[in-house]
Coordinates of C-alpha atoms and ligand atoms in Angstrom, one line a residue:
M1 CA 84.9 50.5 158.6
I2 CA 86.9 50.5 161.5
R3 CA 90.1 52.5 161.6
R4 CA 91.9 52.3 165.2
A5 CA 94.7 54.0 165.5
G6 CA 98.0 51.4 165.4
I7 CA 96.9 50.0 163.6
L8 CA 97.0 50.6 159.6
P9 CA 94.0 50.9 157.2
S10 CA 94.1 48.3 154.5
I11 CA 91.5 49.5 152.3
Y12 CA 93.4 48.8 149.6
Q13 CA 93.5 44.9 148.1
P14 CA 96.2 45.5 144.9
P15 CA 94.8 44.1 141.9
I16 CA 94.4 40.1 141.3
A17 CA 96.4 39.5 138.1
M18 CA 93.6 39.6 135.7
I19 CA 94.3 39.1 132.0
K20 CA 98.1 37.8 131.4
P21 CA 100.4 40.3 130.8
K22 CA 101.2 38.9 128.1
L23 CA 97.7 39.5 126.3
I24 CA 98.0 43.1 127.4
K25 CA 101.5 43.5 126.1
Q26 CA 100.5 42.9 122.9
F27 CA 98.8 46.3 123.2
L28 CA 101.1 48.1 123.6
V29 CA 103.6 49.8 121.1
E30 CA 106.8 49.2 122.1
P31 CA 109.1 52.9 122.5
G32 CA 110.5 53.2 119.0
T33 CA 108.7 50.7 116.5
E34 CA 107.5 51.6 114.0
V35 CA 102.8 51.6 113.8
N36 CA 101.1 49.9 110.8
L37 CA 97.9 49.6 112.1
K38 CA 96.9 46.9 110.0
D39 CA 99.2 44.6 112.6
Y40 CA 97.0 45.7 115.4
V41 CA 93.1 43.8 116.0
T42 CA 90.3 46.1 115.6
D43 CA 88.2 42.6 116.6
W44 CA 89.4 40.8 119.3
T45 CA 87.1 38.3 119.5
E46 CA 88.6 36.8 115.6
T47 CA 92.3 35.9 117.2
D48 CA 93.1 32.0 117.2
E49 CA 93.0 32.2 121.7
A50 CA 89.4 34.3 121.3
K51 CA 87.6 31.5 119.0
E52 CA 88.8 28.7 121.7
L53 CA 87.5 30.9 124.6
G54 CA 83.7 31.4 122.8
T55 CA 81.8 34.8 122.5
D56 CA 80.2 33.5 125.4
V57 CA 83.3 33.2 127.9
I58 CA 84.4 36.2 126.5
K59 CA 81.4 38.2 127.7
D60 CA 81.6 36.8 131.0
R61 CA 84.8 37.5 131.7
A62 CA 85.0 40.8 130.4
S63 CA 82.3 42.3 132.4
L64 CA 83.8 40.2 135.8
I65 CA 87.1 42.1 134.3
L66 CA 85.8 45.8 134.5
E67 CA 83.5 44.9 137.4
E68 CA 86.3 43.0 139.6
N69 CA 89.0 45.8 138.5
R70 CA 86.7 48.8 139.4
K71 CA 86.4 48.3 142.9
H72 CA 90.5 48.3 142.8
L73 CA 90.6 51.6 140.6
D74 CA 88.3 52.8 143.5
S75 CA 90.6 51.4 146.2
A76 CA 94.1 52.5 144.4
Q77 CA 91.9 56.7 144.4
E78 CA 92.1 56.7 147.3
L79 CA 95.9 56.0 148.3
L80 CA 96.3 58.4 145.3
Y81 CA 95.1 60.7 147.5
A82 CA 96.1 59.7 150.6
S83 CA 99.5 59.2 149.9
D84 CA 99.8 62.5 148.1
T85 CA 102.3 61.9 145.8
H86 CA 101.4 61.0 142.7
S87 CA 98.4 61.8 139.9
V88 CA 96.9 59.8 137.1
L89 CA 96.1 61.0 133.2
L90 CA 94.1 58.9 131.2
I91 CA 94.1 60.2 127.2
F92 CA 91.4 58.4 125.1
Q93 CA 92.2 59.9 121.2
A94 CA 89.5 57.4 118.4
M95 CA 88.3 58.0 115.5
D96 CA 84.7 59.0 116.1
A97 CA 81.5 56.5 117.5
A98 CA 84.6 54.2 118.3
G99 CA 83.2 54.7 122.4
K100 CA 85.2 56.7 124.4
D101 CA 82.7 58.2 126.3
G102 CA 81.4 55.1 126.7
T103 CA 84.2 53.7 127.5
I104 CA 85.1 56.4 130.7
R105 CA 81.7 56.0 131.7
H106 CA 81.8 52.3 132.2
V107 CA 85.9 52.4 133.7
M108 CA 85.5 55.1 135.4
S109 CA 82.3 54.9 137.6
G110 CA 83.1 53.2 140.3
V111 CA 85.3 55.7 141.1
N112 CA 84.9 58.4 144.1
P113 CA 83.5 61.8 142.4
Q114 CA 85.0 63.9 143.7
G115 CA 88.9 62.4 143.3
C116 CA 88.5 62.7 139.2
Q117 CA 88.1 64.6 136.4
V118 CA 87.2 64.3 132.4
F119 CA 88.5 67.4 129.9
S120 CA 86.8 67.2 127.0
F121 CA 88.8 68.8 124.3
K122 CA 86.6 70.3 121.5
K123 CA 87.3 72.8 118.3
P124 CA 90.0 75.3 119.7
S125 CA 88.8 78.8 120.7
A126 CA 89.7 82.6 119.3
E127 CA 91.5 82.2 122.4
E128 CA 93.2 79.3 123.1
L129 CA 94.4 79.3 119.4
D130 CA 96.4 82.5 120.3
H131 CA 98.7 80.3 122.9
N132 CA 101.0 77.7 122.6
F133 CA 99.3 73.8 122.3
L134 CA 100.0 72.6 124.7
W135 CA 98.8 76.0 126.5
R136 CA 94.2 74.4 127.5
Y137 CA 95.8 71.1 128.7
M138 CA 98.0 72.6 130.8
K139 CA 95.1 74.5 132.3
A140 CA 93.6 70.8 133.5
L141 CA 96.6 69.0 134.3
P142 CA 95.2 66.5 137.4
E143 CA 96.6 68.0 140.7
R144 CA 98.2 65.2 143.3
G145 CA 96.5 62.9 144.4
R146 CA 94.0 62.4 141.6
I147 CA 92.6 60.8 138.3
G148 CA 92.1 62.9 135.3
I149 CA 90.9 62.0 131.9
F150 CA 91.3 63.4 128.5
N151 CA 88.9 62.8 126.1
R152 CA 90.4 64.4 123.3
S153 CA 93.5 65.9 124.3
Y154 CA 97.3 67.4 122.8
Y155 CA 97.4 64.7 119.7
E156 CA 94.1 66.1 118.4
D157 CA 96.8 69.4 117.4
V158 CA 98.7 66.4 115.5
L159 CA 96.3 63.9 114.3
V160 CA 93.4 66.1 113.3
V161 CA 95.3 69.3 113.0
K162 CA 97.5 67.7 110.3
V163 CA 93.6 65.7 108.6
H164 CA 93.3 69.5 107.9
P165 CA 96.3 71.8 108.8
E166 CA 94.4 75.2 107.7
W167 CA 92.8 74.7 111.0
L168 CA 96.7 75.3 113.2
G169 CA 95.4 78.6 113.6
P170 CA 96.8 82.3 113.0
G171 CA 100.9 82.7 112.6
Q172 CA 100.5 79.5 111.9
P173 CA 102.2 77.8 108.8
A174 CA 100.1 77.1 105.6
D175 CA 101.3 74.3 104.6
P176 CA 103.7 72.4 107.2
D177 CA 106.4 70.2 106.2
H178 CA 107.5 66.9 107.8
R179 CA 109.0 68.9 110.5
F180 CA 106.6 70.6 111.7
W181 CA 104.5 67.6 112.8
E182 CA 108.6 66.3 114.6
K183 CA 108.9 69.0 116.7
R184 CA 105.5 68.9 117.4
Y185 CA 106.1 65.2 118.4
E186 CA 108.5 66.5 120.2
D187 CA 106.9 68.8 122.7
I188 CA 105.1 66.3 123.0
N189 CA 107.6 63.9 124.5
N190 CA 109.4 66.6 127.1
F191 CA 105.9 67.7 128.1
E192 CA 104.9 64.6 128.4
K193 CA 108.7 63.9 130.6
H194 CA 108.4 66.5 132.4
L195 CA 105.2 64.9 133.8
S196 CA 106.6 62.0 135.0
R197 CA 109.4 63.4 136.0
N198 CA 106.8 65.3 138.2
G199 CA 104.9 62.5 140.0
T200 CA 102.2 61.7 137.4
L201 CA 101.3 58.4 135.3
V202 CA 99.9 59.0 131.6
L203 CA 98.6 56.3 129.7
K204 CA 97.1 56.7 126.8
F205 CA 94.7 54.7 124.7
F206 CA 94.0 54.1 121.4
L207 CA 91.1 53.3 121.1
H208 CA 90.7 50.9 117.4
V209 CA 87.6 51.0 115.1
S210 CA 87.2 48.8 112.5
K211 CA 85.9 51.3 109.1
D212 CA 82.8 49.2 108.5
E213 CA 81.7 49.2 112.8
Q214 CA 81.9 52.7 112.5
K215 CA 79.3 52.8 109.4
R216 CA 77.4 50.2 111.8
R217 CA 77.4 52.3 113.9
F218 CA 77.2 56.1 112.6
L219 CA 74.1 53.8 110.8
E220 CA 72.2 53.2 114.5
R221 CA 72.8 56.5 115.3
L222 CA 71.3 57.7 111.9
T223 CA 68.2 55.1 112.8
N224 CA 67.7 55.1 116.8
T225 CA 65.7 57.9 117.7
E226 CA 67.4 57.9 121.1
K227 CA 70.5 58.0 119.2
H228 CA 69.7 60.5 116.6
W229 CA 71.7 63.5 119.1
K230 CA 75.6 61.7 118.8
F231 CA 75.6 61.9 114.7
S232 CA 76.8 65.0 113.2
G233 CA 77.0 66.5 109.7
A234 CA 81.1 66.8 110.6
D235 CA 81.3 62.7 111.1
L236 CA 81.2 61.7 108.0
E237 CA 82.7 64.0 106.2
E238 CA 85.7 63.0 108.4
R239 CA 85.0 59.2 108.2
E240 CA 86.0 60.4 104.2
H241 CA 89.6 61.2 105.5
W242 CA 89.4 58.1 107.0
K243 CA 93.2 56.8 105.2
S244 CA 94.7 60.2 106.2
Y245 CA 93.8 59.3 109.9
Q246 CA 94.9 56.3 110.0
K247 CA 97.8 57.8 108.3
A248 CA 98.4 60.5 111.6
F249 CA 97.6 58.1 113.9
A250 CA 99.7 55.6 113.2
D251 CA 103.4 58.7 112.8
A252 CA 101.5 59.8 116.3
L253 CA 102.0 56.3 117.5
S254 CA 105.5 55.9 116.6
A255 CA 106.9 58.6 117.7
T256 CA 105.4 59.3 121.3
S257 CA 104.8 55.8 122.4
T258 CA 107.8 56.2 125.3
K259 CA 108.6 54.1 128.8
R260 CA 107.1 56.8 130.3
A261 CA 104.3 57.5 128.6
P262 CA 103.1 54.7 126.4
W263 CA 100.6 54.2 124.4
Y264 CA 97.6 51.2 123.9
V265 CA 96.2 49.8 120.9
I266 CA 92.5 48.7 122.2
P267 CA 90.5 46.4 119.6
A268 CA 87.4 48.6 119.7
D269 CA 84.6 46.8 117.6
R270 CA 83.5 44.8 120.4
K271 CA 82.7 47.5 123.3
Y272 CA 83.4 45.4 126.1
V273 CA 86.4 44.0 125.2
A274 CA 88.4 47.5 125.0
R275 CA 86.7 48.2 128.9
A276 CA 87.5 45.4 130.6
L277 CA 91.5 46.2 128.7
V278 CA 91.3 49.4 129.5
A279 CA 90.4 48.5 133.5
D280 CA 92.7 46.0 134.2
I281 CA 95.9 48.3 132.2
I282 CA 94.8 51.4 134.3
A283 CA 94.2 49.1 137.7
T284 CA 97.4 47.6 137.0
A285 CA 100.0 50.7 136.2
I286 CA 98.6 51.9 139.2
Q287 CA 99.7 48.6 141.6
D288 CA 102.5 48.9 139.9
L289 CA 103.6 52.4 141.2
K290 CA 103.7 50.8 145.2
L291 CA 101.4 53.8 146.4
E292 CA 101.9 53.3 150.9
F293 CA 99.4 55.1 153.1
P294 CA 102.3 58.1 155.4
K295 CA 103.3 56.2 158.3
V296 CA 102.4 58.1 160.9
S297 CA 104.6 59.6 163.3
P298 CA 105.6 57.8 167.6
E299 CA 103.6 61.9 168.0
K300 CA 101.1 61.6 165.8
M301 CA 100.4 58.0 166.6
A302 CA 100.1 59.6 171.0
L303 CA 97.6 62.0 169.2
L304 CA 95.5 59.7 168.2
D305 CA 95.4 57.3 170.8
A306 CA 95.0 59.6 173.5
A307 CA 92.1 61.3 171.0
R308 CA 90.1 57.9 171.1
E309 CA 91.0 57.1 174.6
K310 CA 89.7 60.9 176.2
L311 CA 85.6 59.9 173.0
E312 CA 85.9 56.6 174.0
G313 CA 85.9 57.5 178.1
K314 CA 83.6 61.2 177.6
D315 CA 80.9 58.3 175.9
K316 CA 81.1 56.4 179.1
D317 CA 80.9 58.8 181.2
K318 CA 77.8 59.9 179.3
D319 CA 76.1 56.2 178.6
Q320 CA 75.9 56.0 182.9
K321 CA 74.2 59.3 183.1
P322 CA 71.3 58.2 184.7
Q323 CA 68.2 59.1 183.0
S324 CA 65.9 62.1 184.3
Ligands
AMP401 P1 82.8 65.1 119.7 O1 84.3 64.8 120.8 O2 82.1 64.9 118.8 O3 82.2 66.7 120.0 O4 84.1 66.5 118.5 C1 84.3 67.5 119.5 C2 85.8 68.0 118.0 O5 86.4 68.6 118.5 C3 85.7 66.7 116.7 O6 85.8 66.8 115.8 C4 87.4 67.3 117.2 O7 88.9 66.9 116.5 C5 87.7 68.3 117.4 N1 88.7 69.5 118.1 C6 89.2 68.8 119.7 N2 90.3 69.2 119.5 C7 90.6 70.0 118.1 C8 91.2 70.8 117.8 N3 93.2 70.7 118.9 N4 92.2 70.9 116.8 C9 91.1 70.7 116.1 N5 89.7 70.2 116.1 C10 90.1 69.9 116.9
MG402 MG1 81.0 63.8 118.0

């Protein structure tokens, strides 16, 4: 694309709202509401509005929505970088095999690799446990202009650790009461408030998978040789705690969905539905930031014009030189 001095580049085309905001709203956790995960579907294709469309139409639309939003995300990231006022933090949490990795791969696959970064958080090291629980995540935050993705996050510290308080680490209570967790939710809300005030758009996705679908995916990992590597013995142990995890998720989502850092409960039993929804929510939220390319000052414009004239004039001279 040719960019001429004096004409602002128009590479960013805002996305057309591909999924109706009314539909997206069903998946948003309204701040201050008590979450009951049973109120949120895991398989959206089983809803009345989906049945009306039929699976083939939904699959086609989902792939179109994903494709279009991927392009918008790439342009949006370039604008994010150029305007240099904001960063984006995307948080993914879920039960095992809900599709976090696949969703991240598919949604972000069109974005310039220089403009985004993914961090996956595993069990904390001894050094990490010796710091406050937000420390290791602070170090991984995206700088202005970039999209940062947390594949698991500080929410593990009120999820897996709430189910297994014995993993809290040294210097922490052996039997934490509800006030302990409430203080952690408060720390998280304050942290996200700080991020948002400093120009970070925070979006949080809980990929909501059913227990049956998780079983199906685990069995696939156990039978398909190319998927064996994905299976860990710990997966079945954690599945035993399904109810405690669902409760921990419901509590965390209720306490930490805020206007500035909302949670979305994404139906994840159908991967194509989850990917289309996530891509649409991210692209729309970045569009809502109403970012602009930086305005070029008259001095800079004069410089650009002079440089262009010089370059074009020089090339003309060279072209006109007789061949020897
Ligand atoms: P995976 O993402 O499948 O490689 O697994 C990473 C493991 O690390 C999961 O079992 C997580 O629950 C665990 N994990 C991540 N963050 C924490 C944390 N803050 N405390 C304890 N375990 C964690
Ligand atoms: Mg795992």
